[in-house]
């Protein structure tokens, strides 16, 4: 059987981990979060980051025990059996791919429409998906290089705009100082669920474990470093938005990140942020194309999915059937759903619930495997168990 090859280093793993998280939809939720809560949204986002680190530590332990690409399906197969493994994968990640893919593609096409008014958004959306289909079929090294370039450009651009906006450099508007917590701490605590969307999906680097060098060390570092840098970059830009646009306008805008950038830097700011939004959406799409087919590949090798999913192209060493399948999951909804903010937010809500479900199962997997196989070698071991897992489970239930 043709196997996957280890070609990805830390930075490619970091780009994969952050590439799905920093998505077009997170740019929207970041702006709406600061608009709805005020600058105190940083507190909700910080708590959400801590919760995400807790979840990432559990995933890191599980992946160090079973480093295969099946991820949550592999872990649940051992801890809870065949039926729950299939349910978790389909409920968690099949539904997820069918919602996140169209959502990010719509976000990208709407941002492109801002850049080119009147453009055929359906054509643009399908063209984006075809481009990343090709990139991912051609090989993991090409994927890693493309993903690393996109993520570094995305993070650097957003951070620079945030710093310039905070210090009123090159801005066209007069800065304001909004009240830090205008709506009360109960509202801040309710916003933790919105804050978690800024970090959700960091575990998508794990299915590439068979293609990452020294995965037991590289993957935990990539996830935790990714979460911390995402928090810093997002908060810089979010605070800058509140200094140049009133909170009500941020909260009510369909694309608050673009509206806010235009308020800070004029038309050039809006154009640049629209381009960044396209980068963010395409980064998420690219990461999905890489991760989800490898989950299907891992489960197909265990007989939990049809054999077609375990086919590896002999030349490119990529799970071609799974990549094409994900392409169809992303593409078909575009022909029956309208591209607007209401549809995007509905897809976001559906994706959140399925993601939290899979996170709960992962925490339970850690507890079961610690109890059932205490003697097994764990190259990475999550600290403070079972306290962290209990906190993780309770947090996900609260988010749902």
Short mmCIF file of C-alpha atoms in Angstrom, two decimals:
data_model
loop_
_atom_site.label_atom_id
_atom_site.label_comp_id
_atom_site.label_asym_id
_atom_site.label_seq_id
_atom_site.Cartn_x
_atom_site.Cartn_y
_atom_site.Cartn_z
CA UNK A 1 0.00 0.00 0.00
CA UNK A 2 1.25 3.51 -0.83
CA UNK A 3 1.80 5.44 2.43
CA UNK A 4 1.90 9.11 3.45
CA UNK A 5 5.37 10.67 3.94
CA UNK A 6 6.77 12.91 6.71
CA UNK A 7 7.68 16.21 5.04
CA UNK A 8 6.21 18.97 7.21
CA UNK A 9 8.17 20.87 9.87
CA UNK A 10 7.05 23.13 12.72
CA UNK A 11 6.17 26.15 10.62
CA UNK A 12 4.04 24.14 8.18
CA UNK A 13 2.31 22.53 11.17
CA UNK A 14 1.78 25.96 12.72
CA UNK A 15 0.35 27.27 9.45
CA UNK A 16 -2.05 24.34 9.23
CA UNK A 17 -3.17 24.74 12.85
CA UNK A 18 -3.77 28.47 12.55
CA UNK A 19 -4.85 28.41 8.92
CA UNK A 20 -8.27 26.95 9.62
CA UNK A 21 -8.79 29.02 12.78
CA UNK A 22 -8.06 32.42 11.22
CA UNK A 23 -10.96 32.28 8.79
CA UNK A 24 -13.14 34.82 7.05
CA UNK A 25 -15.97 34.10 9.48
CA UNK A 26 -13.70 34.75 12.48
CA UNK A 27 -12.91 38.20 11.09
CA UNK A 28 -16.65 38.91 11.07
CA UNK A 29 -17.21 37.50 14.58
CA UNK A 30 -14.20 39.47 15.90
CA UNK A 31 -15.67 42.77 14.73
CA UNK A 32 -19.16 41.92 15.92
CA UNK A 33 -17.78 40.74 19.28
CA UNK A 34 -16.00 44.01 19.98
CA UNK A 35 -19.04 45.94 18.75
CA UNK A 36 -21.52 43.99 20.88
CA UNK A 37 -19.42 43.82 24.05
CA UNK A 38 -16.97 46.71 23.78
CA UNK A 39 -13.23 46.51 24.56
CA UNK A 40 -14.08 44.12 27.44
CA UNK A 41 -14.50 41.47 24.75
CA UNK A 42 -10.78 40.85 25.33
CA UNK A 43 -11.73 39.20 28.64
CA UNK A 44 -14.15 36.81 26.94
CA UNK A 45 -11.59 36.09 24.23
CA UNK A 46 -8.85 35.41 26.80
CA UNK A 47 -11.06 32.93 28.68
CA UNK A 48 -11.94 31.31 25.36
CA UNK A 49 -8.23 31.00 24.53
CA UNK A 50 -7.57 29.23 27.85
CA UNK A 51 -10.44 26.82 27.15
CA UNK A 52 -9.00 26.19 23.68
CA UNK A 53 -5.56 25.45 25.16
CA UNK A 54 -7.15 22.94 27.55
CA UNK A 55 -8.87 21.21 24.64
CA UNK A 56 -5.66 21.31 22.56
CA UNK A 57 -3.69 19.63 25.36
CA UNK A 58 -6.15 16.74 25.43
CA UNK A 59 -5.97 16.37 21.67
CA UNK A 60 -2.17 16.45 21.87
CA UNK A 61 -2.15 13.57 24.36
CA UNK A 62 -4.55 11.52 22.25
CA UNK A 63 -2.56 12.12 19.09
CA UNK A 64 0.69 11.12 20.82
CA UNK A 65 -0.85 7.75 21.72
CA UNK A 66 -2.50 7.20 18.34
CA UNK A 67 -0.78 9.42 15.76
CA UNK A 68 -2.80 8.22 12.78
CA UNK A 69 -4.83 10.57 10.56
CA UNK A 70 -8.21 9.26 11.78
CA UNK A 71 -8.01 11.57 14.81
CA UNK A 72 -11.25 11.67 16.81
CA UNK A 73 -12.47 8.54 15.01
CA UNK A 74 -9.36 6.60 16.07
CA UNK A 75 -9.50 7.72 19.69
CA UNK A 76 -13.22 7.03 20.08
CA UNK A 77 -12.92 3.63 18.38
CA UNK A 78 -10.57 2.48 21.15
CA UNK A 79 -12.34 4.20 24.04
CA UNK A 80 -16.05 3.80 23.16
CA UNK A 81 -16.25 1.38 20.25
CA UNK A 82 -17.07 1.28 16.55
CA UNK A 83 -20.54 2.83 16.66
CA UNK A 84 -19.55 5.93 18.64
CA UNK A 85 -16.46 6.34 16.46
CA UNK A 86 -18.57 6.56 13.31
CA UNK A 87 -21.17 8.81 14.97
CA UNK A 88 -18.50 11.18 16.26
CA UNK A 89 -16.75 11.47 12.92
CA UNK A 90 -19.94 11.97 10.90
CA UNK A 91 -21.68 14.24 13.43
CA UNK A 92 -18.52 16.13 14.24
CA UNK A 93 -16.52 16.48 11.04
CA UNK A 94 -18.62 15.41 8.07
CA UNK A 95 -21.34 17.90 9.03
CA UNK A 96 -18.60 20.36 9.90
CA UNK A 97 -17.02 20.17 6.46
CA UNK A 98 -20.43 20.59 4.84
CA UNK A 99 -21.01 23.84 6.79
CA UNK A 100 -17.58 25.45 7.18
CA UNK A 101 -16.59 25.00 3.53
CA UNK A 102 -19.60 26.81 2.02
CA UNK A 103 -19.52 29.44 4.81
CA UNK A 104 -15.89 30.38 4.17
CA UNK A 105 -16.36 30.28 0.41
CA UNK A 106 -19.33 32.64 0.68
CA UNK A 107 -17.31 34.97 2.95
CA UNK A 108 -14.47 35.05 0.42
CA UNK A 109 -16.79 35.72 -2.51
CA UNK A 110 -18.57 38.54 -0.61
CA UNK A 111 -15.21 40.16 0.14
CA UNK A 112 -14.21 39.85 -3.52
CA UNK A 113 -17.52 41.49 -4.47
CA UNK A 114 -16.47 44.44 -2.26
CA UNK A 115 -13.26 44.65 -4.29
CA UNK A 116 -14.94 44.09 -7.66
CA UNK A 117 -18.58 45.23 -7.51
CA UNK A 118 -20.90 43.20 -9.72
CA UNK A 119 -18.57 40.21 -10.02
CA UNK A 120 -20.17 36.76 -10.38
CA UNK A 121 -19.74 35.47 -6.82
CA UNK A 122 -20.73 31.90 -7.76
CA UNK A 123 -17.97 31.74 -10.37
CA UNK A 124 -15.44 33.15 -7.89
CA UNK A 125 -16.47 30.69 -5.18
CA UNK A 126 -16.17 27.65 -7.44
CA UNK A 127 -12.86 28.91 -8.87
CA UNK A 128 -11.40 29.20 -5.34
CA UNK A 129 -12.46 25.65 -4.51
CA UNK A 130 -11.04 24.26 -7.76
CA UNK A 131 -7.71 25.99 -7.13
CA UNK A 132 -7.32 24.46 -3.67
CA UNK A 133 -8.53 21.09 -4.92
CA UNK A 134 -5.58 21.09 -7.30
CA UNK A 135 -3.12 22.35 -4.66
CA UNK A 136 -4.05 19.58 -2.24
CA UNK A 137 -4.08 16.80 -4.83
CA UNK A 138 -0.57 17.71 -6.02
CA UNK A 139 1.07 17.01 -2.67
CA UNK A 140 1.47 17.88 0.99
CA UNK A 141 4.68 19.86 0.41
CA UNK A 142 2.89 22.16 -2.02
CA UNK A 143 0.02 22.47 0.44
CA UNK A 144 2.42 23.28 3.30
CA UNK A 145 4.25 25.97 1.33
CA UNK A 146 1.03 27.61 0.13
CA UNK A 147 -0.51 27.47 3.61
CA UNK A 148 2.57 28.91 5.31
CA UNK A 149 2.71 31.84 2.89
CA UNK A 150 -1.01 32.60 3.29
CA UNK A 151 -0.96 32.44 7.11
CA UNK A 152 2.17 34.55 7.59
CA UNK A 153 0.88 37.24 5.23
CA UNK A 154 -2.54 37.14 6.88
CA UNK A 155 -1.27 37.39 10.46
CA UNK A 156 1.33 40.07 9.69
CA UNK A 157 -1.12 42.25 7.74
CA UNK A 158 -3.79 42.11 10.43
CA UNK A 159 -1.28 42.84 13.21
CA UNK A 160 0.21 45.82 11.33
CA UNK A 161 -3.24 47.32 10.70
CA UNK A 162 -4.08 46.88 14.37
CA UNK A 163 -0.89 48.57 15.60
CA UNK A 164 -1.24 51.45 13.13
CA UNK A 165 -4.86 51.96 14.14
CA UNK A 166 -4.09 51.89 17.87
CA UNK A 167 -1.35 54.52 17.55
CA UNK A 168 -3.21 56.64 14.94
CA UNK A 169 -0.54 56.18 12.29
CA UNK A 170 -1.77 56.80 8.70
CA UNK A 171 -5.39 56.88 9.92
CA UNK A 172 -7.99 59.21 8.37
CA UNK A 173 -10.40 59.38 11.31
CA UNK A 174 -10.16 60.93 14.75
CA UNK A 175 -9.67 58.25 17.38
CA UNK A 176 -12.18 57.77 20.18
CA UNK A 177 -11.89 56.05 23.56
CA UNK A 178 -14.98 53.88 24.16
CA UNK A 179 -16.09 52.74 27.59
CA UNK A 180 -14.28 49.50 28.42
CA UNK A 181 -17.31 47.51 29.58
CA UNK A 182 -20.51 49.37 28.65
CA UNK A 183 -22.88 46.39 28.86
CA UNK A 184 -21.85 44.68 32.10
CA UNK A 185 -19.88 41.59 33.06
CA UNK A 186 -22.78 39.19 32.55
CA UNK A 187 -22.73 40.13 28.86
CA UNK A 188 -18.98 39.55 28.76
CA UNK A 189 -19.43 36.04 30.18
CA UNK A 190 -22.12 35.29 27.63
CA UNK A 191 -19.69 36.34 24.91
CA UNK A 192 -17.22 33.55 25.71
CA UNK A 193 -19.03 31.36 23.17
CA UNK A 194 -18.47 34.00 20.50
CA UNK A 195 -14.89 34.35 21.64
CA UNK A 196 -14.27 30.63 21.25
CA UNK A 197 -15.06 30.89 17.53
CA UNK A 198 -11.85 32.92 17.23
CA UNK A 199 -9.84 29.78 18.17
CA UNK A 200 -11.95 26.83 17.13
CA UNK A 201 -10.37 24.23 14.84
CA UNK A 202 -6.78 24.39 16.09
CA UNK A 203 -6.72 20.56 16.21
CA UNK A 204 -6.94 20.32 12.42
CA UNK A 205 -3.17 19.89 12.26
CA UNK A 206 -3.47 16.45 13.93
CA UNK A 207 -4.68 14.48 10.86
CA UNK A 208 -1.39 15.45 9.20
CA UNK A 209 0.51 13.68 12.01
CA UNK A 210 1.85 11.00 9.66
CA UNK A 211 3.31 13.76 7.50
CA UNK A 212 4.75 15.94 10.31
CA UNK A 213 8.31 15.46 11.57
CA UNK A 214 8.46 14.55 15.29
CA UNK A 215 4.66 14.95 15.68
CA UNK A 216 4.64 14.25 19.44
CA UNK A 217 6.58 17.49 19.98
CA UNK A 218 5.75 19.52 16.91
CA UNK A 219 1.95 19.28 17.03
CA UNK A 220 1.43 20.47 20.67
CA UNK A 221 3.85 23.36 20.13
CA UNK A 222 2.13 24.34 16.87
CA UNK A 223 -1.33 24.34 18.45
CA UNK A 224 -0.43 26.30 21.60
CA UNK A 225 1.79 28.82 19.79
CA UNK A 226 -0.95 29.20 17.19
CA UNK A 227 -3.62 29.98 19.81
CA UNK A 228 -1.43 32.57 21.55
CA UNK A 229 -0.45 34.39 18.35
CA UNK A 230 -4.05 34.39 17.12
CA UNK A 231 -5.16 36.00 20.39
CA UNK A 232 -2.50 38.72 20.17
CA UNK A 233 -3.20 39.58 16.52
CA UNK A 234 -6.99 39.55 16.92
CA UNK A 235 -6.95 41.73 20.02
CA UNK A 236 -4.65 44.30 18.41
CA UNK A 237 -7.00 44.65 15.45
CA UNK A 238 -10.17 44.46 17.55
CA UNK A 239 -9.07 47.25 19.89
CA UNK A 240 -8.10 49.38 16.89
CA UNK A 241 -11.61 48.93 15.46
CA UNK A 242 -13.21 50.29 18.65
CA UNK A 243 -11.01 53.41 18.50
CA UNK A 244 -12.19 54.42 15.04
CA UNK A 245 -15.79 53.20 14.72
CA UNK A 246 -18.62 53.38 17.23
CA UNK A 247 -19.68 50.11 18.83
CA UNK A 248 -23.20 50.14 17.36
CA UNK A 249 -21.85 50.37 13.82
CA UNK A 250 -19.43 47.51 14.48
CA UNK A 251 -22.14 45.33 16.00
CA UNK A 252 -24.59 45.91 13.14
CA UNK A 253 -22.28 45.59 10.14
CA UNK A 254 -22.33 42.53 7.87
CA UNK A 255 -18.57 42.87 7.36
CA UNK A 256 -17.42 44.85 10.42
CA UNK A 257 -13.74 44.18 9.78
CA UNK A 258 -13.97 45.83 6.35
CA UNK A 259 -16.16 48.71 7.56
CA UNK A 260 -13.81 49.31 10.48
CA UNK A 261 -10.67 49.20 8.32
CA UNK A 262 -12.25 51.70 5.94
CA UNK A 263 -13.05 53.98 8.89
CA UNK A 264 -9.42 53.80 10.03
CA UNK A 265 -7.56 54.10 6.74
CA UNK A 266 -10.13 55.20 4.17
CA UNK A 267 -10.90 53.30 0.97
CA UNK A 268 -7.44 51.75 0.88
CA UNK A 269 -8.05 50.26 4.34
CA UNK A 270 -11.34 48.72 3.25
CA UNK A 271 -9.74 47.27 0.14
CA UNK A 272 -6.81 45.85 2.11
CA UNK A 273 -9.08 44.29 4.73
CA UNK A 274 -11.30 42.79 2.03
CA UNK A 275 -8.16 41.19 0.58
CA UNK A 276 -7.17 39.94 4.06
CA UNK A 277 -10.65 38.48 4.50
CA UNK A 278 -10.25 36.60 1.23
CA UNK A 279 -6.88 35.30 2.45
CA UNK A 280 -8.42 34.22 5.77
CA UNK A 281 -11.28 32.38 4.07
CA UNK A 282 -9.01 30.66 1.57
CA UNK A 283 -6.62 29.67 4.37
CA UNK A 284 -9.49 27.93 6.16
CA UNK A 285 -10.62 26.25 2.96
CA UNK A 286 -7.09 25.02 2.28
CA UNK A 287 -6.72 23.60 5.81
CA UNK A 288 -10.05 21.78 5.48
CA UNK A 289 -8.96 20.27 2.20
CA UNK A 290 -5.83 18.96 3.92
CA UNK A 291 -7.26 17.71 7.22
CA UNK A 292 -10.71 16.23 6.59
CA UNK A 293 -9.69 13.81 3.77
CA UNK A 294 -6.95 12.45 6.04
CA UNK A 295 -9.48 11.81 8.81
CA UNK A 296 -11.54 9.82 6.32
CA UNK A 297 -8.39 8.05 5.14
CA UNK A 298 -7.52 7.00 8.69
CA UNK A 299 -10.97 5.54 9.38
CA UNK A 300 -11.17 3.83 6.00
CA UNK A 301 -7.98 1.94 6.88
CA UNK A 302 -9.83 0.55 9.91
CA UNK A 303 -12.86 -0.46 7.84
CA UNK A 304 -15.10 2.30 9.22
CA UNK A 305 -15.51 4.06 5.86
CA UNK A 306 -15.56 2.74 2.26
CA UNK A 307 -12.22 1.58 0.84
CA UNK A 308 -12.18 4.40 -1.70
CA UNK A 309 -11.23 6.83 1.09
CA UNK A 310 -7.96 5.03 1.78
CA UNK A 311 -6.68 5.34 -1.77
CA UNK A 312 -3.37 7.25 -1.91
CA UNK A 313 -2.20 8.60 -5.26
CA UNK A 314 1.04 6.72 -6.11
CA UNK A 315 2.83 9.82 -7.36
CA UNK A 316 1.53 12.69 -5.22
CA UNK A 317 1.02 10.63 -2.00
CA UNK A 318 -2.31 12.34 -1.25
CA UNK A 319 -5.77 10.86 -0.41
CA UNK A 320 -7.27 11.87 -3.73
CA UNK A 321 -10.76 10.40 -3.32
CA UNK A 322 -11.22 12.10 0.07
CA UNK A 323 -10.05 15.43 -1.32
CA UNK A 324 -12.52 15.24 -4.21
CA UNK A 325 -15.28 14.21 -1.77
CA UNK A 326 -14.60 17.26 0.41
CA UNK A 327 -14.57 19.44 -2.73
CA UNK A 328 -18.11 18.24 -3.49
CA UNK A 329 -19.21 18.84 0.13
CA UNK A 330 -17.97 22.42 -0.19
CA UNK A 331 -19.34 23.08 -3.67
CA UNK A 332 -22.85 21.59 -3.82
CA UNK A 333 -24.42 23.79 -1.08
CA UNK A 334 -23.35 26.89 -3.03
CA UNK A 335 -25.91 26.04 -5.70
CA UNK A 336 -28.84 25.92 -3.25
CA UNK A 337 -27.92 28.56 -0.64
CA UNK A 338 -27.76 32.33 -1.05
CA UNK A 339 -24.53 34.14 -0.18
CA UNK A 340 -25.54 36.52 2.61
CA UNK A 341 -24.71 37.16 6.24
CA UNK A 342 -27.84 35.40 7.57
CA UNK A 343 -26.97 32.15 5.81
CA UNK A 344 -23.34 32.46 6.94
CA UNK A 345 -24.34 32.93 10.59
CA UNK A 346 -26.71 29.94 10.39
CA UNK A 347 -23.89 27.77 9.03
CA UNK A 348 -21.57 29.13 11.73
CA UNK A 349 -24.03 28.12 14.47
CA UNK A 350 -24.41 24.62 13.04
CA UNK A 351 -20.64 24.24 12.74
CA UNK A 352 -20.14 25.40 16.33
CA UNK A 353 -22.52 22.83 17.80
CA UNK A 354 -20.95 19.94 15.88
CA UNK A 355 -17.45 21.12 16.82
CA UNK A 356 -18.30 21.36 20.52
CA UNK A 357 -19.79 17.85 20.37
CA UNK A 358 -16.53 16.44 19.00
CA UNK A 359 -14.56 18.37 21.66
CA UNK A 360 -16.67 16.84 24.44
CA UNK A 361 -16.05 13.35 23.03
CA UNK A 362 -12.29 14.01 22.84
CA UNK A 363 -12.18 15.00 26.54
CA UNK A 364 -14.12 11.88 27.46
CA UNK A 365 -11.72 9.79 25.35
CA UNK A 366 -8.79 11.07 27.42
CA UNK A 367 -10.51 10.13 30.70
CA UNK A 368 -11.51 6.65 29.48
CA UNK A 369 -8.08 5.85 28.06
CA UNK A 370 -6.33 7.10 31.23
CA UNK A 371 -8.54 4.72 33.26
CA UNK A 372 -8.47 1.75 30.90
CA UNK A 373 -4.82 1.89 29.77
CA UNK A 374 -2.84 3.65 32.53
CA UNK A 375 0.38 1.84 31.57
CA UNK A 376 0.42 2.88 27.90
CA UNK A 377 3.30 5.08 26.74
CA UNK A 378 2.22 8.69 26.32
CA UNK A 379 4.90 10.76 24.50
CA UNK A 380 2.82 13.82 25.43
CA UNK A 381 0.67 13.85 28.56
CA UNK A 382 -1.86 16.58 29.31
CA UNK A 383 -1.20 18.01 32.80
CA UNK A 384 -3.66 18.20 35.70
CA UNK A 385 -5.93 15.41 34.52
CA UNK A 386 -8.84 14.90 35.11
CA UNK A 387 -9.40 18.51 36.22
CA UNK A 388 -8.61 20.00 32.80
CA UNK A 389 -10.87 17.52 30.99
CA UNK A 390 -13.76 18.23 33.36
CA UNK A 391 -13.31 21.97 32.77
CA UNK A 392 -13.14 21.35 29.02
CA UNK A 393 -16.32 19.27 28.96
CA UNK A 394 -18.26 21.75 31.11
CA UNK A 395 -17.05 24.66 28.98
CA UNK A 396 -18.17 23.01 25.73
CA UNK A 397 -21.60 22.22 27.19
CA UNK A 398 -21.87 25.89 28.24
CA UNK A 399 -20.84 27.03 24.75
CA UNK A 400 -23.47 24.84 23.11
#
